[in-house]
PDB file of C-alpha atoms in Angstrom:
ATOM      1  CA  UNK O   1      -9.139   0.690  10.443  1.00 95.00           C
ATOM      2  CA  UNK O   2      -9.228   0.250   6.698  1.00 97.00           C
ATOM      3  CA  UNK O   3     -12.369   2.028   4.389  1.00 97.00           C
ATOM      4  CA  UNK O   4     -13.433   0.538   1.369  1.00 98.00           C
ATOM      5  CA  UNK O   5     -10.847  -2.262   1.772  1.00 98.00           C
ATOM      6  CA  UNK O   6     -13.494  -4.082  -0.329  1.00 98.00           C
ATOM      7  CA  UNK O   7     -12.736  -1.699  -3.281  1.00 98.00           C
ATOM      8  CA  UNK O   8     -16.977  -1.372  -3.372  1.00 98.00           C
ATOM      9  CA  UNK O   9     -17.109   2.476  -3.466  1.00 98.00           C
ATOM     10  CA  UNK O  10     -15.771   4.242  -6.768  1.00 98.00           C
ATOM     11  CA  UNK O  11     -17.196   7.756  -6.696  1.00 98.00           C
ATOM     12  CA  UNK O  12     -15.052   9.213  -8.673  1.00 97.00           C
ATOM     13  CA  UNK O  13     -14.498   7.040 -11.742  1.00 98.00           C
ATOM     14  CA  UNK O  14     -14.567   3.100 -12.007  1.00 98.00           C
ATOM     15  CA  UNK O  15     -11.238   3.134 -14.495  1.00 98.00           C
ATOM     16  CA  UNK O  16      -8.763   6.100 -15.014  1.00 98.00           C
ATOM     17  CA  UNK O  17      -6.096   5.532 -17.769  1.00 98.00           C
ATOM     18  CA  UNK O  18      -2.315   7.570 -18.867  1.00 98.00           C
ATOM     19  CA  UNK O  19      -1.819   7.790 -14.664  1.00 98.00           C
ATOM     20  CA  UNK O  20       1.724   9.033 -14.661  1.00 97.00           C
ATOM     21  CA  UNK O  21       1.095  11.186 -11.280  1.00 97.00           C
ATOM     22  CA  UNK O  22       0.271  11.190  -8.029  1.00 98.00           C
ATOM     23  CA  UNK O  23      -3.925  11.593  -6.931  1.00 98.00           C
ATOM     24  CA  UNK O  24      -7.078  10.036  -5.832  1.00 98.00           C
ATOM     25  CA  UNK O  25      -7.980   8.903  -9.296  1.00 98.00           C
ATOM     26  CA  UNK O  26     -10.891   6.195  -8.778  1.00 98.00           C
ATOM     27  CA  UNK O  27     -11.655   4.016  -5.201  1.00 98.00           C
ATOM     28  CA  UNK O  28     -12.374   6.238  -2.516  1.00 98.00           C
ATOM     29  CA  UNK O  29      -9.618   6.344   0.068  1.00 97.00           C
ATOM     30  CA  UNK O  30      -7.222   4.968  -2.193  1.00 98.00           C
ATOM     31  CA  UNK O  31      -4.238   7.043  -3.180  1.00 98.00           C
ATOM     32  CA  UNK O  32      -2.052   6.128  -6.355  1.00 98.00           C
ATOM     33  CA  UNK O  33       1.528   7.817  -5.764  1.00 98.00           C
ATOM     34  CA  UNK O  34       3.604   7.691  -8.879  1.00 98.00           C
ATOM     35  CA  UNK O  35       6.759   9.613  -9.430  1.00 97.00           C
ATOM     36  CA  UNK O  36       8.313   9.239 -12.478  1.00 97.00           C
ATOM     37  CA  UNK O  37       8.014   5.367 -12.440  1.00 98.00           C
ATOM     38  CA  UNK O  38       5.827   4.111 -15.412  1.00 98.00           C
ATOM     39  CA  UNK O  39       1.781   4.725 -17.332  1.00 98.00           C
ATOM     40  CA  UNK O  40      -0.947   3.012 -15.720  1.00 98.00           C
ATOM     41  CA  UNK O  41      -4.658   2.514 -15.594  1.00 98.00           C
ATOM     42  CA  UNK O  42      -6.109   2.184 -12.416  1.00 98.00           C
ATOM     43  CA  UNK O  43     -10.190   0.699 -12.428  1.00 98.00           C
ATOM     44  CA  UNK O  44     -12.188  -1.151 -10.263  1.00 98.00           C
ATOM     45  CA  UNK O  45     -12.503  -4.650 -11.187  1.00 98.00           C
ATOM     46  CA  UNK O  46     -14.921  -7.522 -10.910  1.00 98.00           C
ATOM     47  CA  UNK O  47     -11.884 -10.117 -10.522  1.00 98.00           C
ATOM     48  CA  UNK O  48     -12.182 -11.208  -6.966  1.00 98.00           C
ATOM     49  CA  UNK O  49     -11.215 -14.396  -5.076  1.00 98.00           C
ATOM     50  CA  UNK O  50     -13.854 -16.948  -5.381  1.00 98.00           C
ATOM     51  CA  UNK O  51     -16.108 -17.787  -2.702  1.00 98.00           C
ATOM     52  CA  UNK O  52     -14.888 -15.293  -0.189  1.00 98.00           C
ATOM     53  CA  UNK O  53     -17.423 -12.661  -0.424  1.00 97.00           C
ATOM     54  CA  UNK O  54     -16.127  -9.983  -2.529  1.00 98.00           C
ATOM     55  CA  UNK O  55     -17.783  -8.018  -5.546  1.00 98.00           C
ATOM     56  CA  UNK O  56     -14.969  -5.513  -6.135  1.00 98.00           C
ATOM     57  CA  UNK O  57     -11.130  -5.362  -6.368  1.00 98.00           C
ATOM     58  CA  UNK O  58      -8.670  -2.341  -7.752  1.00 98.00           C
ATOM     59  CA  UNK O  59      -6.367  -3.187 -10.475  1.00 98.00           C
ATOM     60  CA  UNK O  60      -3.277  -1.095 -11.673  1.00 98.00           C
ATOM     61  CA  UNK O  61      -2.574  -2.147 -14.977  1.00 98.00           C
ATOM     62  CA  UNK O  62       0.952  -0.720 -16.564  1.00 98.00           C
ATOM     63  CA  UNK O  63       0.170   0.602 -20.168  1.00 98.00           C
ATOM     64  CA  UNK O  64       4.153   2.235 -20.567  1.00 98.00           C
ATOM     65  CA  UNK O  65       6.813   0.541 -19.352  1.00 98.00           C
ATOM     66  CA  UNK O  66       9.505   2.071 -16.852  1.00 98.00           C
ATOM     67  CA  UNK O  67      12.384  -0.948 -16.719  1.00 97.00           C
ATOM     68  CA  UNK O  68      15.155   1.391 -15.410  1.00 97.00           C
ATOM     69  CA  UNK O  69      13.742   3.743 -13.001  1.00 97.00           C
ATOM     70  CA  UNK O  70      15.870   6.541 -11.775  1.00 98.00           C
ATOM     71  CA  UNK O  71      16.917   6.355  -8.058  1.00 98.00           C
ATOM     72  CA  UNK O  72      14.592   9.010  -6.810  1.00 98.00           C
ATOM     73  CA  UNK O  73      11.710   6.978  -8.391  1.00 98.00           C
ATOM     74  CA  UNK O  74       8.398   4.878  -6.335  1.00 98.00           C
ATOM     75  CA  UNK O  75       5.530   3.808  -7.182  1.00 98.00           C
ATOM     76  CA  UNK O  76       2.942   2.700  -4.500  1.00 98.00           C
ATOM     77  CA  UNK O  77      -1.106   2.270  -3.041  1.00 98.00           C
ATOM     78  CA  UNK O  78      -1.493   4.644  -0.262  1.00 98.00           C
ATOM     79  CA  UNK O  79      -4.580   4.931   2.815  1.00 98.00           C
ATOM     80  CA  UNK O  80      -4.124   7.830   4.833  1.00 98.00           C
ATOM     81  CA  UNK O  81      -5.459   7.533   8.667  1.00 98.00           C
ATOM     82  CA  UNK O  82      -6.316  10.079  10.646  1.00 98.00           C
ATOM     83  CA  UNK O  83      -4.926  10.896  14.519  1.00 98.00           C
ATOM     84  CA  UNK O  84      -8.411  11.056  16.051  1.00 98.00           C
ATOM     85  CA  UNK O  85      -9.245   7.463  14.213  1.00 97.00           C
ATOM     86  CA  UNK O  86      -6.286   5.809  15.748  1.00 98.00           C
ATOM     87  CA  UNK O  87      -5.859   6.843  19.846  1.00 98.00           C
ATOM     88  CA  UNK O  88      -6.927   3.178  20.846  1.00 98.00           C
ATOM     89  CA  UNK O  89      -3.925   1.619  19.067  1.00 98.00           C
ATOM     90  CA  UNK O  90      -2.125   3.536  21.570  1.00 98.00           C
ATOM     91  CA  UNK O  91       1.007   4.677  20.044  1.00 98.00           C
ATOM     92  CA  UNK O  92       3.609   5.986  21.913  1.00 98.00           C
ATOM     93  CA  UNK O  93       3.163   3.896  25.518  1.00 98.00           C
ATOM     94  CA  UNK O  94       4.283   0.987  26.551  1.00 98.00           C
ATOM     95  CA  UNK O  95       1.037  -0.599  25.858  1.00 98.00           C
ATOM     96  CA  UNK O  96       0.862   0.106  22.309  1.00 98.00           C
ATOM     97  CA  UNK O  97      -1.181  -2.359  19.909  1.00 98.00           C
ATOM     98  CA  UNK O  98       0.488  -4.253  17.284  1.00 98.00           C
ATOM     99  CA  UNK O  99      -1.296  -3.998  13.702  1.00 98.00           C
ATOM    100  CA  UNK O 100      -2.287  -7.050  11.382  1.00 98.00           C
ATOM    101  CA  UNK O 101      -2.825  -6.839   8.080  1.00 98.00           C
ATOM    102  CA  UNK O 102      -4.505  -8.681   5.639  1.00 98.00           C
ATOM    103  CA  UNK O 103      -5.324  -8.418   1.853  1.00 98.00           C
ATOM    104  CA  UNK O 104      -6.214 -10.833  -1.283  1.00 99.00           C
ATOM    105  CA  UNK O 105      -3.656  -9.840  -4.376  1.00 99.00           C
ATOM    106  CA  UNK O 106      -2.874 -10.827  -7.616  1.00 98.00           C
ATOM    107  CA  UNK O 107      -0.726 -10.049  -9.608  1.00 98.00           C
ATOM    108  CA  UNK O 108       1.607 -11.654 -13.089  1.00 97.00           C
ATOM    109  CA  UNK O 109       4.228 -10.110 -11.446  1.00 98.00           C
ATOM    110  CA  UNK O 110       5.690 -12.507  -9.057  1.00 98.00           C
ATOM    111  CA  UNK O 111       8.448 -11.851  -6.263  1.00 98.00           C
ATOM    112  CA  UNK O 112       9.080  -9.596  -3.272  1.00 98.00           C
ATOM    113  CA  UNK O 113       6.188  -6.718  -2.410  1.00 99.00           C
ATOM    114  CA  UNK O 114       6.966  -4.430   0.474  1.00 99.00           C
ATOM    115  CA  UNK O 115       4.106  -2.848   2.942  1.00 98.00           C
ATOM    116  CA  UNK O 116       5.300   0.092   4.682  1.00 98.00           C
ATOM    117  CA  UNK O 117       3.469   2.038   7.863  1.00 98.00           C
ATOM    118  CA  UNK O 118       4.708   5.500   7.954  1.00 98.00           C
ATOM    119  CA  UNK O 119       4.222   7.765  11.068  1.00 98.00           C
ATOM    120  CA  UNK O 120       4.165  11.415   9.906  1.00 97.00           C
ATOM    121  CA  UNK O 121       3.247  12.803  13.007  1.00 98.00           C
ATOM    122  CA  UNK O 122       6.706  11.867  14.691  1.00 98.00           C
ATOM    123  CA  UNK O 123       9.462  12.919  11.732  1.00 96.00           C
ATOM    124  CA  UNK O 124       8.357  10.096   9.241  1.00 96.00           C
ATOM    125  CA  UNK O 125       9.120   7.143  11.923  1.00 98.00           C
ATOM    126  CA  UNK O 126       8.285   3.858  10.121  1.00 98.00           C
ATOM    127  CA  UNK O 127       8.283  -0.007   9.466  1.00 98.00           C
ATOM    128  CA  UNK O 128       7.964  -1.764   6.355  1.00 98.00           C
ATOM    129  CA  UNK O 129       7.686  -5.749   5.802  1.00 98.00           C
ATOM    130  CA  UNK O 130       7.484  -7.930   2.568  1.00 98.00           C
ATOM    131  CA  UNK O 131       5.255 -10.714   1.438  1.00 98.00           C
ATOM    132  CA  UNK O 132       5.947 -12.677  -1.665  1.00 98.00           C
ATOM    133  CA  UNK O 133       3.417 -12.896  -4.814  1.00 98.00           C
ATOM    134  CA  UNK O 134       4.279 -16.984  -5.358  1.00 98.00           C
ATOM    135  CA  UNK O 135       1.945 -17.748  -8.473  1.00 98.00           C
ATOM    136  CA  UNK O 136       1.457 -15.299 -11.151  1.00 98.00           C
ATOM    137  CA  UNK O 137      -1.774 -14.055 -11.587  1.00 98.00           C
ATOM    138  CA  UNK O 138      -3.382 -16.348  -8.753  1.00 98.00           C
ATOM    139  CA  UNK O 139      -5.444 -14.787  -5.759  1.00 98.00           C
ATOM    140  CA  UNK O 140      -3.411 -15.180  -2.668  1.00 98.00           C
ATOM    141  CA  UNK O 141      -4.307 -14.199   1.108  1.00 98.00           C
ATOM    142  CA  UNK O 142      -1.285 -12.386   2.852  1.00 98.00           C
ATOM    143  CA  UNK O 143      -1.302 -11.745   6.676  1.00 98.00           C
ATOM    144  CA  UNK O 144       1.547  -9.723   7.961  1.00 98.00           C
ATOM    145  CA  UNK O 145       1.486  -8.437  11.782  1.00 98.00           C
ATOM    146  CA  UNK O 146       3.273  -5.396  12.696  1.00 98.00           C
ATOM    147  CA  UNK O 147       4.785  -4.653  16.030  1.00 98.00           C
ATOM    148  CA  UNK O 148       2.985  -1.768  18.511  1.00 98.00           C
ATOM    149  CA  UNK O 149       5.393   1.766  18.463  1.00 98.00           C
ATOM    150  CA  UNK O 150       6.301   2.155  21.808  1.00 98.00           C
ATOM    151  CA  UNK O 151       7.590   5.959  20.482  1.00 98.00           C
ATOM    152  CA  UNK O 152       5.864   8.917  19.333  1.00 98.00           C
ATOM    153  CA  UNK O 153       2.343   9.260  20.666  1.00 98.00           C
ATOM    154  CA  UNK O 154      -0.360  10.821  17.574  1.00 98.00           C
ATOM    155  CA  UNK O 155      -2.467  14.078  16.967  1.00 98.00           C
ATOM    156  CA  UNK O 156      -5.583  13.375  18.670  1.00 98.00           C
ATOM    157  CA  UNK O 157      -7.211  15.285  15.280  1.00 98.00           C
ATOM    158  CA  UNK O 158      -8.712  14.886  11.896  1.00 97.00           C
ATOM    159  CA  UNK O 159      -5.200  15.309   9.888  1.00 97.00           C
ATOM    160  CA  UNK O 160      -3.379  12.107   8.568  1.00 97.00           C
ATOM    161  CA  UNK O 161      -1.006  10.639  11.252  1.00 98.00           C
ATOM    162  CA  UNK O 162      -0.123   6.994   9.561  1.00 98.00           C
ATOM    163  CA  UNK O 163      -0.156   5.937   6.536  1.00 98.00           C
ATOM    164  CA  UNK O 164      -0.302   2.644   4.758  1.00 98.00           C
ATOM    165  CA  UNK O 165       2.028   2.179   1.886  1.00 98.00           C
ATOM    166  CA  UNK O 166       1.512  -0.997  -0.623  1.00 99.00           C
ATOM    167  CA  UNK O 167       4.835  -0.947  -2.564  1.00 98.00           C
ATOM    168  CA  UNK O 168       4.781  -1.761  -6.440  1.00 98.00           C
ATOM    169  CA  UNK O 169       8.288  -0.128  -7.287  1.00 98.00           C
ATOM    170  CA  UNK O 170      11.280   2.414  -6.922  1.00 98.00           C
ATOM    171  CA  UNK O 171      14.689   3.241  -7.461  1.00 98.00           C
ATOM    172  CA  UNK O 172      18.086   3.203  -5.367  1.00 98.00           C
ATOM    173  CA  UNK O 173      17.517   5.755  -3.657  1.00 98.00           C
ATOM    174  CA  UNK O 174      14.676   3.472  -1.465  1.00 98.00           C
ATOM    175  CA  UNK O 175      15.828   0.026  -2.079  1.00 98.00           C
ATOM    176  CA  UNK O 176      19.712   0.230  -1.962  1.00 98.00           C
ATOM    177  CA  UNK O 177      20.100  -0.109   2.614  1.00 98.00           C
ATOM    178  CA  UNK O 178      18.337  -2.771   4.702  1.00 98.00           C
ATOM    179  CA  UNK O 179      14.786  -3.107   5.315  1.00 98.00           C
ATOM    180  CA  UNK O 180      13.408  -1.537   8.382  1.00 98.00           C
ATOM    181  CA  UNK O 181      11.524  -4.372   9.640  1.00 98.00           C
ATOM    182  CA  UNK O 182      10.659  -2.396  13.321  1.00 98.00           C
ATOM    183  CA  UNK O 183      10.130   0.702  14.323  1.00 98.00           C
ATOM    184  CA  UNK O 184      12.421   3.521  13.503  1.00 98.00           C
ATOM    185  CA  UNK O 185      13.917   6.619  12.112  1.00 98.00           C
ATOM    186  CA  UNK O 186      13.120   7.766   8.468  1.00 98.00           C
ATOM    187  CA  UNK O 187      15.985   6.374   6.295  1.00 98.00           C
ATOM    188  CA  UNK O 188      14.887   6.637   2.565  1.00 98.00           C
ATOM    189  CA  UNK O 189      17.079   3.483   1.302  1.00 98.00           C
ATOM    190  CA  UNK O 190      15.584   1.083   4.091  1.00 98.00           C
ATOM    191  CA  UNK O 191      12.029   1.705   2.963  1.00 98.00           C
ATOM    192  CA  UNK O 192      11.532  -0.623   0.201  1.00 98.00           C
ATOM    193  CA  UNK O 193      14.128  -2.930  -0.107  1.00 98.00           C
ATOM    194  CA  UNK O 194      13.953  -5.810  -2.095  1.00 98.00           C
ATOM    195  CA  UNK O 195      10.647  -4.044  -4.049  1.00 98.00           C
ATOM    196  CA  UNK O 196       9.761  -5.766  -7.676  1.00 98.00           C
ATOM    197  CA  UNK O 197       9.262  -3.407 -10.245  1.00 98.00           C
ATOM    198  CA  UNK O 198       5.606  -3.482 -11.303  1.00 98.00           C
ATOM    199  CA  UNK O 199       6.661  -0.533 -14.326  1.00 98.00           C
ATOM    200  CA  UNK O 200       9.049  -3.016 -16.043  1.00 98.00           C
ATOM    201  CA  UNK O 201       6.428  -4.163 -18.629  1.00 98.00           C
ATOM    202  CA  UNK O 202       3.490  -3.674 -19.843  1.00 98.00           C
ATOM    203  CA  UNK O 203       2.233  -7.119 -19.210  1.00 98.00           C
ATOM    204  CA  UNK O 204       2.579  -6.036 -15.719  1.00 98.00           C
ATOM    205  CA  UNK O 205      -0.828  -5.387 -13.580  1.00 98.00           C
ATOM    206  CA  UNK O 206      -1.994  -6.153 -10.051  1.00 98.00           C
ATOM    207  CA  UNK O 207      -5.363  -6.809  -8.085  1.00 99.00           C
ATOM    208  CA  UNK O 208      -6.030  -5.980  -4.705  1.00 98.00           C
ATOM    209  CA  UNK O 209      -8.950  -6.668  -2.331  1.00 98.00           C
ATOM    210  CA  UNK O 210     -10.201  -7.569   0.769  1.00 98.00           C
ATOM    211  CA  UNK O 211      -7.316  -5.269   2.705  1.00 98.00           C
ATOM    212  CA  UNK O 212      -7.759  -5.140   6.517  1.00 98.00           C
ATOM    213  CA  UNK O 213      -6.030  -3.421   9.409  1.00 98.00           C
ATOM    214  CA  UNK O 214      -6.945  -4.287  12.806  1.00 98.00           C
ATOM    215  CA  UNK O 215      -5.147  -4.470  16.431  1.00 97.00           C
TER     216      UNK O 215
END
């Protein structure tokens, strides 16, 4: 389902610095959402896993630090999908596909990442799971499966009906409940629970690649 989940295309600009909002600043399809929550630059970068085919990742790099956000905070990697794209998955029946995802990341920020899948055809219904950067700045493969939604079917058009959230940080007001590891109702402080805080220094920075999305 994923474009560009090599990070090869950059029509826009190949680095972007002083990010402090939210746009489609360089990698096409690739949405940097920041409220409030730190400076970065955001490039695409020849550091790629070795020997698994890849020319190309995207790096966020934090150039001011954020170490106490404010609840209301986030800071995250969006894709956007659209309805039309998406009918075989099958949302909304009783045979509805699971999703698997896989990515390569890096990062010197070690700890708990959350990936979020956000409906926003059906009120904002979503899921979230984490994965867990082990080795500071060391390419790791992460595989994460998430369940079919047996509720709320999606727009059969070309406006965005899920979207894919890669978590780097945020505040209470999305981290302080449990996290929603099935399908559900929007509830802000289940989103990101457990979320590192990639604005807590500017030694921070992460690499992604190779991101894939596939029933």
């Amino acid at each position: 389902i994923i474009i560009n989940g090599d990070m090869s295309i950059a029509q826009r600009s190949t680095s972007v610095a002083s990010i402090t909002a939210t746009g489609y600043y360089t990698l096409d399809r690739w949405n940097f959402v920041d409220s409030n929550l730190g400076t970065f630059t955001m490039s695409q970068d020849t550091d790629v896993p070795t020997g698994q085919g890849f020319s190309k990742s995207l790096k966020v790099d934090c150039t001011t630090a954020d170490a106490s956000p404010s609840g209301a905070d986030y800071l995250f990697l969006q894709k956007k999908f659209e309805g039309q794209n998406l009918q075989y998955i099958k949302k909304g029946t009783a045979s509805a596909e699971s999703l698997t995802l896989s990515f390569w990341v890096k990062s010197v920020k070690t700890g708990t990442y959350i990936v979020q899948i956000e409906d926003v055809d059906n009120s904002s219904r979503f899921i979230s799971k984490s994965y867990t950067i082990d080795s500071a700045s060391t390419w790791e493969k992460k595989t994460i499966t998430f369940a079919g939604d047996t509720t709320g079917s999606l727009g059969n058009d070309n406006t965005s009906s899920l979207e894919l959230n890669f978590w780097l940080g945020a505040g209470t007001d999305r981290t302080s409940g449990t996290l929603q590891t099935s399908w559900g109702s929007y509830t802000a402080s289940n989103v990101a629970v457990g979320q590192v805080n990639l604005a807590d220094s500017t030694d921070n920075n992460i690499w992604i690649t190779g991101v894939q999305l596939e029933a």
